[in-house]
Short mmCIF file of C-alpha atoms in Angstrom, two decimals:
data_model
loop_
_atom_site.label_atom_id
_atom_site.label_comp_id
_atom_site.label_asym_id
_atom_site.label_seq_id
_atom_site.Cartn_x
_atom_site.Cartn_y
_atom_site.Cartn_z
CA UNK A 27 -45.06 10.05 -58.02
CA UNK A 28 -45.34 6.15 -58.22
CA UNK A 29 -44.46 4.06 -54.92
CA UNK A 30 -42.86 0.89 -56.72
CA UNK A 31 -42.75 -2.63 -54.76
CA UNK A 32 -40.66 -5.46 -56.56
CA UNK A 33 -41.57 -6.50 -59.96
CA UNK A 34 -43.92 -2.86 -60.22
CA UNK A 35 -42.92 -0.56 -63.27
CA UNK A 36 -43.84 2.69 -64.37
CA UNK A 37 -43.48 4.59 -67.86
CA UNK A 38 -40.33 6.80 -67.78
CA UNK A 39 -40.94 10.35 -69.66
CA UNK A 40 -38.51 11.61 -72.57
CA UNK A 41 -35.49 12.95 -71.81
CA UNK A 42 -32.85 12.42 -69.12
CA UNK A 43 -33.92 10.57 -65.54
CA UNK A 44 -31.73 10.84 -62.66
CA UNK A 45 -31.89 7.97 -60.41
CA UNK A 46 -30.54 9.11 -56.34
CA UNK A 47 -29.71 6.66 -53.70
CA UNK A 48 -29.39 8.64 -50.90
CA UNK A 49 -27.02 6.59 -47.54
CA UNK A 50 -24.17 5.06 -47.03
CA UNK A 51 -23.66 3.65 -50.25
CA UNK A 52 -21.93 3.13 -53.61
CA UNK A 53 -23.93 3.45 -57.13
CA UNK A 54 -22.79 1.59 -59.60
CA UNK A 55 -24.89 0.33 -63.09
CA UNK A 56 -24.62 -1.66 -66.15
CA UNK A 57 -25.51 -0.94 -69.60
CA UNK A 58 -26.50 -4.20 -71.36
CA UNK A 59 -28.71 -5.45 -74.35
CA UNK A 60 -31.89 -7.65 -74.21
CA UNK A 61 -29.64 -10.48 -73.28
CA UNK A 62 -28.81 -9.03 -70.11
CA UNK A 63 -24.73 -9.11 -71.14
CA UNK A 64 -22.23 -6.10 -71.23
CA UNK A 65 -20.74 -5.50 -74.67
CA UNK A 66 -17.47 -4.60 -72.43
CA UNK A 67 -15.80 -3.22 -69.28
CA UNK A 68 -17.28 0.39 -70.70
CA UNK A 69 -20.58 -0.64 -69.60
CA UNK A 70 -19.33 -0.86 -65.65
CA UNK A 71 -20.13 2.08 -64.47
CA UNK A 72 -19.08 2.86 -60.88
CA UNK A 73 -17.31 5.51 -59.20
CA UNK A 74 -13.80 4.22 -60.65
CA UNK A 75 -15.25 4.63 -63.87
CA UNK A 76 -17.90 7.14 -63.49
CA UNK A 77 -18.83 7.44 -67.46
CA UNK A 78 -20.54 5.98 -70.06
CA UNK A 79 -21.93 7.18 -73.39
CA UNK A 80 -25.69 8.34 -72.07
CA UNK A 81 -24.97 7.71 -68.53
CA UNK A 82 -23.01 9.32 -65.48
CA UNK A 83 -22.39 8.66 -61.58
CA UNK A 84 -21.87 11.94 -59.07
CA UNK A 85 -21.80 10.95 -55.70
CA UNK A 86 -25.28 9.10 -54.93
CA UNK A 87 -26.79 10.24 -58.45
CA UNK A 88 -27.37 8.50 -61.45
CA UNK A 89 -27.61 10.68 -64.51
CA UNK A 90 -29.07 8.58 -67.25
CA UNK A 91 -30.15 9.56 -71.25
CA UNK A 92 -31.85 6.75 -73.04
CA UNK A 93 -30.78 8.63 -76.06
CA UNK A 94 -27.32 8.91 -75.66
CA UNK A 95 -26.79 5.18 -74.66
CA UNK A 96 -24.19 3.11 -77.09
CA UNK A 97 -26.05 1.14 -79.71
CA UNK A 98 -27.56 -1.85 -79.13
CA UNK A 99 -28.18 -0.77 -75.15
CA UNK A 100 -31.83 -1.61 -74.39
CA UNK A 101 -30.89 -2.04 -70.27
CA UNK A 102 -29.50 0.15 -67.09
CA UNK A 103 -28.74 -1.88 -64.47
CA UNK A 104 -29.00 0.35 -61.33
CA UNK A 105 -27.36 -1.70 -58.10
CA UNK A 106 -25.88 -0.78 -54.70
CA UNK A 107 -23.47 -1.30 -52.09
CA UNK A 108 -22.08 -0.33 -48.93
CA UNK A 109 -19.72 2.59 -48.65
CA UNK A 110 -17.64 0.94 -46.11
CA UNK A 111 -16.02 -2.38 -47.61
CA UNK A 112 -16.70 -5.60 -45.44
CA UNK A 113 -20.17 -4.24 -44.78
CA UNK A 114 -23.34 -6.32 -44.95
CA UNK A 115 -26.17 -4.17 -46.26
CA UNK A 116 -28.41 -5.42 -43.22
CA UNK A 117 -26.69 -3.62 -40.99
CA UNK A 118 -27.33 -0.51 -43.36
CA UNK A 119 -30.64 1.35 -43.63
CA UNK A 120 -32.56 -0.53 -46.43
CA UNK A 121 -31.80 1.90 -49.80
CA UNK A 122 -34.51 4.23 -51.29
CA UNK A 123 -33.68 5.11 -54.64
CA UNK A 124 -35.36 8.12 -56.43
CA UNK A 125 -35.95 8.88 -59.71
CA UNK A 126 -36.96 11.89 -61.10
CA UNK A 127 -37.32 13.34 -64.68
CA UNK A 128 -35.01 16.06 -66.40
CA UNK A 129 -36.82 18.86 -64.41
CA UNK A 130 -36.49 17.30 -60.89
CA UNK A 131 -40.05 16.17 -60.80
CA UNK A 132 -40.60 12.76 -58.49
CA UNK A 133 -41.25 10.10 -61.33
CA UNK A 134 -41.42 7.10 -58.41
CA UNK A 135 -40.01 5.97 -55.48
CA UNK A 136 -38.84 2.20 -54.47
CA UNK A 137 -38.46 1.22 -50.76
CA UNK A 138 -36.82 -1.99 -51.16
CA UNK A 139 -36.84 -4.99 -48.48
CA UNK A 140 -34.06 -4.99 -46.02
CA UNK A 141 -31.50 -7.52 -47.28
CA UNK A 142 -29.72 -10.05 -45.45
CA UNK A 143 -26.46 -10.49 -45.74
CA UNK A 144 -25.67 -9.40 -49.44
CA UNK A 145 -23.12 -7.11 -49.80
CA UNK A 146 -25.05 -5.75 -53.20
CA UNK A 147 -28.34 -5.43 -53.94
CA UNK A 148 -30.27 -4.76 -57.86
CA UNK A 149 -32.30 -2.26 -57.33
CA UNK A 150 -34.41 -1.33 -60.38
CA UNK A 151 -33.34 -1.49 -64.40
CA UNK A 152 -34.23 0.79 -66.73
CA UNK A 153 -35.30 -0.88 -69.95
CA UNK A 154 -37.22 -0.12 -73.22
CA UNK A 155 -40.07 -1.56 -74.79
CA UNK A 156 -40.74 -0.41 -78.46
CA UNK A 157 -39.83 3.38 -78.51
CA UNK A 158 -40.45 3.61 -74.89
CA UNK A 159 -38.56 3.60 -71.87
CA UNK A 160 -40.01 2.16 -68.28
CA UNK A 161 -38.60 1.85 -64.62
CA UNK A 162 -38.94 -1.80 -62.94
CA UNK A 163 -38.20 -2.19 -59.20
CA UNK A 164 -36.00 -4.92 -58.38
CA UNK A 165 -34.75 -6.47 -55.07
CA UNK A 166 -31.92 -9.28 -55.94
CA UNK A 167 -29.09 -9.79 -53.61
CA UNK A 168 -25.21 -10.88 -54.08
CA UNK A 169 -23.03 -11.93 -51.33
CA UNK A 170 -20.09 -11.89 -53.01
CA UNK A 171 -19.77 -8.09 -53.89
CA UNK A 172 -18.95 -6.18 -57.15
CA UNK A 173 -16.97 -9.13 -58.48
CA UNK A 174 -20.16 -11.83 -59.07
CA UNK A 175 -22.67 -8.85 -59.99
CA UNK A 176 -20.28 -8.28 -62.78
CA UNK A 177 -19.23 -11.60 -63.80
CA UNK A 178 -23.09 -12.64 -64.19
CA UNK A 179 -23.33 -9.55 -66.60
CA UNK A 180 -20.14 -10.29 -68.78
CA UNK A 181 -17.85 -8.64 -67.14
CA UNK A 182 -14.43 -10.62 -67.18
CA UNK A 183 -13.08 -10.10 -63.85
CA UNK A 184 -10.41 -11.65 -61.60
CA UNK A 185 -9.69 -11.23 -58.41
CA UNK A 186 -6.22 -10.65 -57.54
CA UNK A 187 -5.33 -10.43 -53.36
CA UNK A 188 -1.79 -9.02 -54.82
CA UNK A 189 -2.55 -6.97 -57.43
CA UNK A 190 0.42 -6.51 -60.55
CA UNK A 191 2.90 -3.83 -59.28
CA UNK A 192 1.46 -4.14 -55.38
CA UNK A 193 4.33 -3.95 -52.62
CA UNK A 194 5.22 -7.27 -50.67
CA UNK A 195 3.68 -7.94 -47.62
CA UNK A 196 5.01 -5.31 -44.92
CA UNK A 197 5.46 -2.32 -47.41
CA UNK A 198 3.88 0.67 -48.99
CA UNK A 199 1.41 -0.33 -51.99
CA UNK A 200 0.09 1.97 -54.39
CA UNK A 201 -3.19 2.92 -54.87
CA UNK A 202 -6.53 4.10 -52.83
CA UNK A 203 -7.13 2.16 -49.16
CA UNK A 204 -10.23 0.27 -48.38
CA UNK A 205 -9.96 -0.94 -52.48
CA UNK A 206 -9.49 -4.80 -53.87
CA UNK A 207 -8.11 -4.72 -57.68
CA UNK A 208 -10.46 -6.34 -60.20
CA UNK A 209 -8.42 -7.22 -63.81
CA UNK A 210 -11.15 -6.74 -66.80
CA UNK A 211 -10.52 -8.30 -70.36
CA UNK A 212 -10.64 -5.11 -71.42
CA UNK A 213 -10.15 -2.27 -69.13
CA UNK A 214 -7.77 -2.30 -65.13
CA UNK A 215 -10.23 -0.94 -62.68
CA UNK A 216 -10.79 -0.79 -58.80
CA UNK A 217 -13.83 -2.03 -57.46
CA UNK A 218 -14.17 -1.36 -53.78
CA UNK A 219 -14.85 -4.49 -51.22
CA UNK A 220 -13.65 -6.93 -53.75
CA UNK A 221 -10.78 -9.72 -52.13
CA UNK A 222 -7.56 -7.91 -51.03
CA UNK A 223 -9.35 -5.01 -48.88
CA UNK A 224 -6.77 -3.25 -46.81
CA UNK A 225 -7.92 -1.13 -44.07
CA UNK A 226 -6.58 2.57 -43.45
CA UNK A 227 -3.68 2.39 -40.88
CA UNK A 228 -5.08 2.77 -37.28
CA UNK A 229 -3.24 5.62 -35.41
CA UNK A 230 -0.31 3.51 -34.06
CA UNK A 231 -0.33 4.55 -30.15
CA UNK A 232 -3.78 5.93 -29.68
CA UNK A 233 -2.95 6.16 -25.84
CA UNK A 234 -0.23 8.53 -27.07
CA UNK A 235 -2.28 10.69 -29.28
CA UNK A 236 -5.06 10.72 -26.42
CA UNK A 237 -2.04 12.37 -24.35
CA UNK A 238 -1.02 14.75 -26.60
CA UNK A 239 -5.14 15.62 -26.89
CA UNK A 240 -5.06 16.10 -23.15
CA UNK A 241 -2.68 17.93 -22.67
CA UNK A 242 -3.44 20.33 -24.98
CA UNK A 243 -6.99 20.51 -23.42
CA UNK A 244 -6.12 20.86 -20.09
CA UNK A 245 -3.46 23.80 -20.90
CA UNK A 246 -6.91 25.57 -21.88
CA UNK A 247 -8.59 24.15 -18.85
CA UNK A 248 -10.99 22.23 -20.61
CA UNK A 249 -11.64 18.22 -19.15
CA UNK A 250 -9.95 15.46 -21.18
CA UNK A 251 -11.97 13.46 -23.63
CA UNK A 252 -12.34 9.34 -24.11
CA UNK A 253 -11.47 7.24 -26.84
CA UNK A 254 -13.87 5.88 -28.29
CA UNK A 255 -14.15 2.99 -30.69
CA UNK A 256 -17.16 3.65 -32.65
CA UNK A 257 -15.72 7.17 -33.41
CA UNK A 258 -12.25 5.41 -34.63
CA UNK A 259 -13.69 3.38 -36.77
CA UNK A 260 -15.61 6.40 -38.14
CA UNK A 261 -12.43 8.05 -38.60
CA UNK A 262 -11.19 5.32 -40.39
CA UNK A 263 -13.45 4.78 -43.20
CA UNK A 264 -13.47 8.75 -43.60
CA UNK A 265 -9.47 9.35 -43.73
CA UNK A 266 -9.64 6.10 -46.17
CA UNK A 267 -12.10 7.85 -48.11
CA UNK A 268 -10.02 11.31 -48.27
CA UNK A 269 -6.92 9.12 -49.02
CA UNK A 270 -8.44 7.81 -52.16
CA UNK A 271 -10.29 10.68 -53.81
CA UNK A 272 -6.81 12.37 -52.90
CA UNK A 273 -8.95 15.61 -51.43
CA UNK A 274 -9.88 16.85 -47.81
CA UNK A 275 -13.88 16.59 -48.16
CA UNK A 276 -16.56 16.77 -45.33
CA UNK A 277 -18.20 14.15 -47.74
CA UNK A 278 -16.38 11.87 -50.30
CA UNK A 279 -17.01 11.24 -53.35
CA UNK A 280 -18.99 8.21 -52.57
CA UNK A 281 -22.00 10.85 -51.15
CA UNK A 282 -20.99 10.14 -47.71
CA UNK A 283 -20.29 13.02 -45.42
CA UNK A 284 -18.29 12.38 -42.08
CA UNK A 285 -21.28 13.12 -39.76
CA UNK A 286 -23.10 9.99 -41.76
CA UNK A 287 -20.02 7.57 -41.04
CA UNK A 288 -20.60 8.70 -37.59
CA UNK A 289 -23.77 7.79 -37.00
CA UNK A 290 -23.27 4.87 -39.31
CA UNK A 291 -20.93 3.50 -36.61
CA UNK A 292 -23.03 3.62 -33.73
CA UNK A 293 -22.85 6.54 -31.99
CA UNK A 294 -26.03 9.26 -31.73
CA UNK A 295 -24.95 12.85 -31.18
CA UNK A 296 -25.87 15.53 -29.49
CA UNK A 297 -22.58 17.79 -31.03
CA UNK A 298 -20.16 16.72 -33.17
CA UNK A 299 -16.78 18.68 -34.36
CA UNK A 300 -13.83 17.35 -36.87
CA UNK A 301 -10.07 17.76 -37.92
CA UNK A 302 -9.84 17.15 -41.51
CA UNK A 303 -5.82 17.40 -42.01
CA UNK A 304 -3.34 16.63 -44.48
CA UNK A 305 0.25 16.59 -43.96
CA UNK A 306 1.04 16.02 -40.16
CA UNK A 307 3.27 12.54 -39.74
CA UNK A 308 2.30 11.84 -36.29
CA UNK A 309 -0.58 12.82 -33.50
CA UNK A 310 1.58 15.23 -31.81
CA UNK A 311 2.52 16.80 -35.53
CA UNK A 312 -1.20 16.60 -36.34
CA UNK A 313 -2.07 18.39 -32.87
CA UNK A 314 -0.03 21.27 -33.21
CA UNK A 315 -1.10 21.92 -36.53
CA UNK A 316 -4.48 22.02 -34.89
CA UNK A 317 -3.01 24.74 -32.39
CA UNK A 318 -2.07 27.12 -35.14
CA UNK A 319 -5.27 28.64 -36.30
CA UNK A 320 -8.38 29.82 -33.92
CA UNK A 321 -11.10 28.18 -35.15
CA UNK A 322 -9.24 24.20 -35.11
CA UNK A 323 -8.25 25.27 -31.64
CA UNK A 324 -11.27 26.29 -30.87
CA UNK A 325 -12.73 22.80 -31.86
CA UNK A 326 -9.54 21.20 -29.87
CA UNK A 327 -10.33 22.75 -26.68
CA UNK A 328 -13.93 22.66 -26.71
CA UNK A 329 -14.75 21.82 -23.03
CA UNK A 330 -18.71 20.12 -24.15
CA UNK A 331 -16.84 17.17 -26.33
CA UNK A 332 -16.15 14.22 -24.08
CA UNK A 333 -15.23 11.50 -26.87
CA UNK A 334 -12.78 11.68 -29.36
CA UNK A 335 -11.62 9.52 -32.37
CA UNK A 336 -8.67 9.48 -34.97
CA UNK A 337 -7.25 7.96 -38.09
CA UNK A 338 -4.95 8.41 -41.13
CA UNK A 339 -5.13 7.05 -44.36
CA UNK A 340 -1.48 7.85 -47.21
CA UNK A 341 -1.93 7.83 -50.77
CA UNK A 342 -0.16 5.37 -52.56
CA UNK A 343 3.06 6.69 -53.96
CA UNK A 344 2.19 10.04 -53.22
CA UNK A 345 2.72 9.81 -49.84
CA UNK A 346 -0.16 12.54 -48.87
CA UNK A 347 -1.05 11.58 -45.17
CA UNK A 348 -4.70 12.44 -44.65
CA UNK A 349 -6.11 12.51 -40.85
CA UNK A 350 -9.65 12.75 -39.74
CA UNK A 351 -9.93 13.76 -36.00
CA UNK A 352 -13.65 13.30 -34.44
CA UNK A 353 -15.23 14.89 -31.41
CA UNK A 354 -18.16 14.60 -29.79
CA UNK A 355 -20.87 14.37 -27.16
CA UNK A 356 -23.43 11.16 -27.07
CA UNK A 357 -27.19 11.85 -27.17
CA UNK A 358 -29.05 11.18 -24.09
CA UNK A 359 -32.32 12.17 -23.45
CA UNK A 360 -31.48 15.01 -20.74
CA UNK A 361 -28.75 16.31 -23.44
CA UNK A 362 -31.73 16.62 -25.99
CA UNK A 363 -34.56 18.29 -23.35
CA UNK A 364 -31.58 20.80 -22.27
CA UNK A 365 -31.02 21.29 -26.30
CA UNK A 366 -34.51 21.58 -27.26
CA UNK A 367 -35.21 23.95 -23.93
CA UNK A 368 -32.14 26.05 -24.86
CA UNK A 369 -33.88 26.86 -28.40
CA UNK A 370 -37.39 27.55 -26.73
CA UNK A 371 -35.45 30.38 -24.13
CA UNK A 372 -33.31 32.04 -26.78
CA UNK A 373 -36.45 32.03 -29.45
CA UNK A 374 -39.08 33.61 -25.82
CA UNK A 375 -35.75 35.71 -25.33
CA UNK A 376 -36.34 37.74 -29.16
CA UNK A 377 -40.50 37.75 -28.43
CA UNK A 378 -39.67 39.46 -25.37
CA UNK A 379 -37.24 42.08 -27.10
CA UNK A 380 -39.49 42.60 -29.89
CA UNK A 381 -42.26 43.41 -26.63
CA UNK A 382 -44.25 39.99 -27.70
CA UNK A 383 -45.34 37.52 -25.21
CA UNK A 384 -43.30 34.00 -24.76
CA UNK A 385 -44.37 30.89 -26.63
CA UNK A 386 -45.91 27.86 -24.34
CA UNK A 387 -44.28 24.55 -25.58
CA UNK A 388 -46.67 22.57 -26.58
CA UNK A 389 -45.89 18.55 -26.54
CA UNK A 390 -48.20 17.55 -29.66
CA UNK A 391 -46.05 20.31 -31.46
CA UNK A 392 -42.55 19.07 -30.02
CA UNK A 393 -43.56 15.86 -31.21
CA UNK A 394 -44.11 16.10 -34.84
CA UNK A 395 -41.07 18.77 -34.82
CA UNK A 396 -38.48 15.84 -33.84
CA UNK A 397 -40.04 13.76 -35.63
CA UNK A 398 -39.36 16.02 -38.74
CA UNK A 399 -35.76 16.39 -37.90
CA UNK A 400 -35.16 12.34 -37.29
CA UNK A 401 -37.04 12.12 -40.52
CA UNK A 402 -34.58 14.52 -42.36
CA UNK A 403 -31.83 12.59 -40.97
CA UNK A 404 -33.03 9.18 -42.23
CA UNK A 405 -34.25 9.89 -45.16
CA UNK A 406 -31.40 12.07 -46.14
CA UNK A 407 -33.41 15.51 -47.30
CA UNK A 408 -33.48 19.07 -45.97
CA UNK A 409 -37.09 20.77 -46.79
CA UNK A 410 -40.40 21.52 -45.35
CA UNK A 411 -41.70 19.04 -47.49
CA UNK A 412 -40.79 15.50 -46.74
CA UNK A 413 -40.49 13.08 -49.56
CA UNK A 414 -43.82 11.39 -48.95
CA UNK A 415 -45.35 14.80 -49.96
CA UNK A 416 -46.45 15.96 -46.30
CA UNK A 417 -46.38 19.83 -45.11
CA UNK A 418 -45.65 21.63 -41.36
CA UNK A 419 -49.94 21.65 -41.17
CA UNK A 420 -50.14 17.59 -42.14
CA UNK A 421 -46.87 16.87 -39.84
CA UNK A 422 -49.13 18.33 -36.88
CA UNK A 423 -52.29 17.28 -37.39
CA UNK A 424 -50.49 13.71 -37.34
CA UNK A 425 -49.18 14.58 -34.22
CA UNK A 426 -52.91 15.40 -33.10
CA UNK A 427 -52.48 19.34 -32.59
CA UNK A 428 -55.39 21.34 -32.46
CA UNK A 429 -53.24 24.31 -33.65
CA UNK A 430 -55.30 26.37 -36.17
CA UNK A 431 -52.16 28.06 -37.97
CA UNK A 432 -48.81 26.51 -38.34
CA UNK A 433 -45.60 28.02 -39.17
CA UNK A 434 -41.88 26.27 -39.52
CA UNK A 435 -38.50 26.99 -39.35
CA UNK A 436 -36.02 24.25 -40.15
CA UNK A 437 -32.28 24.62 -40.22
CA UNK A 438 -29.02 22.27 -40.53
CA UNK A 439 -25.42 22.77 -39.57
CA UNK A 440 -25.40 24.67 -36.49
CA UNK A 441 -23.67 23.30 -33.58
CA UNK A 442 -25.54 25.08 -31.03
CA UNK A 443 -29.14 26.64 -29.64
CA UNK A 444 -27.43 30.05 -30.24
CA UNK A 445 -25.49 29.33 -33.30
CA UNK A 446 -29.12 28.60 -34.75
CA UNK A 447 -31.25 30.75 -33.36
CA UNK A 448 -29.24 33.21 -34.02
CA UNK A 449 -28.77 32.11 -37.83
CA UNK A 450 -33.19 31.91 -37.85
CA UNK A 451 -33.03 35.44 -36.77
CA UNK A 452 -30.80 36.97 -39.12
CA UNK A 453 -33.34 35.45 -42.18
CA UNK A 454 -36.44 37.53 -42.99
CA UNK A 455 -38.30 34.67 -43.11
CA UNK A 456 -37.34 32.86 -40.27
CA UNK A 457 -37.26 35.47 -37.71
CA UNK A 458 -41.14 36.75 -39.30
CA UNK A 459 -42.24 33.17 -37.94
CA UNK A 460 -40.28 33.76 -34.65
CA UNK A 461 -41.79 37.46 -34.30
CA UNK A 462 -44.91 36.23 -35.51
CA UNK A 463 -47.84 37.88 -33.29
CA UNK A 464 -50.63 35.54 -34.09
CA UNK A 465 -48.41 32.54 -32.70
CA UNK A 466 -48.79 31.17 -28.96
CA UNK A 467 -47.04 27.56 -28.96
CA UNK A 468 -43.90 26.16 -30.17
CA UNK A 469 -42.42 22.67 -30.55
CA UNK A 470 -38.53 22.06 -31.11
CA UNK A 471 -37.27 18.79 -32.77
CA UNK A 472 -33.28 18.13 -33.10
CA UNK A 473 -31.14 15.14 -34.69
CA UNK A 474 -27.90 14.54 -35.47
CA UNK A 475 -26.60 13.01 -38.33
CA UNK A 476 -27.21 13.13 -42.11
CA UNK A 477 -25.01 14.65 -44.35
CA UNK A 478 -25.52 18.71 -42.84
CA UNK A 479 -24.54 16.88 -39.08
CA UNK A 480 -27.61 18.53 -37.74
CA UNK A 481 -30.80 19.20 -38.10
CA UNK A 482 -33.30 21.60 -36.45
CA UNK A 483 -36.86 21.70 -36.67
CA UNK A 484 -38.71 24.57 -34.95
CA UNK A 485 -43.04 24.13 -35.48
CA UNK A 486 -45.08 26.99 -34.54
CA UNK A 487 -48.96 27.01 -33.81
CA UNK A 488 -51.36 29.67 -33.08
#
């Protein structure tokens, strides 16, 4: 696999390339012809208009087939921006995208340069010369969103603050939240973060939904929990999200999962639970509904969360109401040693029943295993092999471990030491490397975040 900078290229194989930008962003391309200008709107493709001939967006993923482009299309435009309208992409992770050919193999991957504060960034073209196809890297910025990327490639757009049909100021609208309408010649479509962004509705009396909350916990005996503004604003831009897709979705279709908003706003987890709802008309409406089954009650009364957030975003004429309720516990450092010590006990606990002796925690190891989880996190994968190609063995012999054999359990989801433990031990494989005899250290690495919510790393060494 190539590692592009801007300006490098690479020959693309035959066949179909998928191009992923894993984060907190929106995909969008444009199809053009040597002169770098759309034939139409039908070349815009973004997640309002996810299609073109040869070429499709899902979620963070580019599908792309040189073949099946219209005539006369010798370009694809790949650019980005942020999920969350109003967002400068500096205070994003820079975006990685990566392509890979029609069998999933790594054809190259382009780190591009942190950018200022554009709102979208160009991030590599597609484009053929003679009967091939190559892959440039790019790295050109816009600060004025969707609406002057388009415009410089021929897209006729016009920004309207009051779109034709929108309410008056002070009522209802139709359409998505968090969305600006952009008139083509052509085609209507809705570009996100364009002029006229509307935010979701903010719960109107959070004091009173914090009472309701309470209540409800303390009824349970559990303590009460804190707003807290980095988890509304989470909320926010993830009920928004629901509203406009018009489906309750852990992630949206924008590849953004509700744990990634989280983090995204601020605020590192040690445990994180949510209420995605439809339906309830007000806190106390959308509490009770919350009562009703076991596990959402379970969630409610919870007695480790000590933060809470919540919004609602409607649906146009619809009227669907569509809540996101977030709970949680910050990360601190003694959270993360009681966390990581938790896993070591329960894992020495299963040794000991199986008549083995207890693994020694071994620093070097504990190292490289967080640093494998953080990694998973950032970089937005799940596998023993992280995207740079390393393995378990390389991870801690980075780490400087001395360890002769290494062996690795990862895992994401779990809320808990037990939850995952427990999940490692009812997998062959996992629970051989938790069993196994010829293994006398252990390391344990956790982060939250990413699209899973969490991620465990457990590195044996022997």
């Amino acid at each position: 696999m190539r590692e592009l900078v801007p300006g490098g290229n690479v020959p693309l194989p035959g066949g179909v390339v998928t191009v992923r930008v894993p984060g907190p962003f929106d995909v969008s391309a444009l199809v053009t012809d040597d002169g770098g200008r759309v034939r139409d709107d039908g070349d815009f493709v973004f997640y309002n208009q996810p299609s073109a001939p040869g070429i499709a967006l899902r979620g963070d993923t580019l599908r792309v087939d040189p073949a099946g482009l219209r005539a006369g299309a010798t370009r694809v435009t790949v650019a980005v921006s942020p999920a969350e309208p109003g967002t400068p992409l500096s205070a994003l992770p820079p975006p990685a995208p990566q392509v890979t050919d029609a069998q999933g193999r790594p054809v190259a991957r382009f780190a591009a340069p942190r950018p200022g504060e554009e709102t979208v960034l160009l991030l590599a073209e597609l484009y053929r010369r003679g009967d091939r196809w190559k892959l440039r890297a790019l790295g050109q910025g816009y600060a004025d969103g969707l609406a002057g990327l388009a415009r410089d490639f021929g897209v006729d757009v016009t920004d309207d603050a009051t779109p034709p049909g929108a309410a008056a100021p002070g009522t209802a609208a139709p359409g998505p939240p968090d969305t600006a309408a952009l008139g083509f010649s052509s085609a209507a479509a809705v570009v996100p973060g364009g002029q006229g962004f509307r935010a979701p509705a903010p719960v109107p009396d959070p004091e009173g939904f914090l009472a309701v909350v309470n209540s409800a916990r303390a009824a349970a005996g559990s303590p009460p929990v804190a707003l807290d503004a980095r988890l509304m604003s989470a909320a926010r831009a993830h009920a928004g999200a629901m509203a406009a897709a018009g489906r309750l979705s852990i992630e949206s279709r924008d590849g953004v999962s509700v744990h990634q908003r989280v983090v995204t706003a601020g605020y590192a987890y040690l445990t994180v639970g949510e209420h995605l709802v439809s339906g309830p008309r007000s806190p106390a409406e959308f509490v009770a509904y919350c009562l009703r089954t076991e596990q959402a009650r379970r969630t409610l009364h919870d007695t480790g969360y000590v933060h809470a957030g919540l919004a609602y975003a409607a649906r146009g004429p619809s009227g669907d109401t569509f809540w996101t309720a977030l709970w949680a516990t910050p990360l601190t450092p003694e959270g993360l040693r009681r966390t990581v010590t938790d896993v070591v006990d329960l894992t020495n606990r299963e040794r000991a029943a199986a008549g083995l002796p207890p693994l020694a925690v071994d620093p070097l190891l504990t190292t490289a295993a967080q640093a494998h989880s953080a990694d998973m996190v950032a970089r937005d994968f799940y596998s023993h092999t992280s995207p740079d190609g390393r393995r378990p063995g390389d991870r801690a012999a980075a780490a400087g471990s001395p360890r002769r054999s290494v062996g690795e359990n990862i895992a994401c989801g779990q809320r808990s030491p037990a939850e995952v433990v427990r999940g490692w031990m009812n997998s062959p494989g996992h629970r051989a490397n938790i069993l196994g005899p010829g293994f006398t250290h252990i390391g344990v690495g956790f982060a939250g975040g990413g699209r899973s919510g969490t991620y465990w790393t457990q590195l044996f060494g022997g």
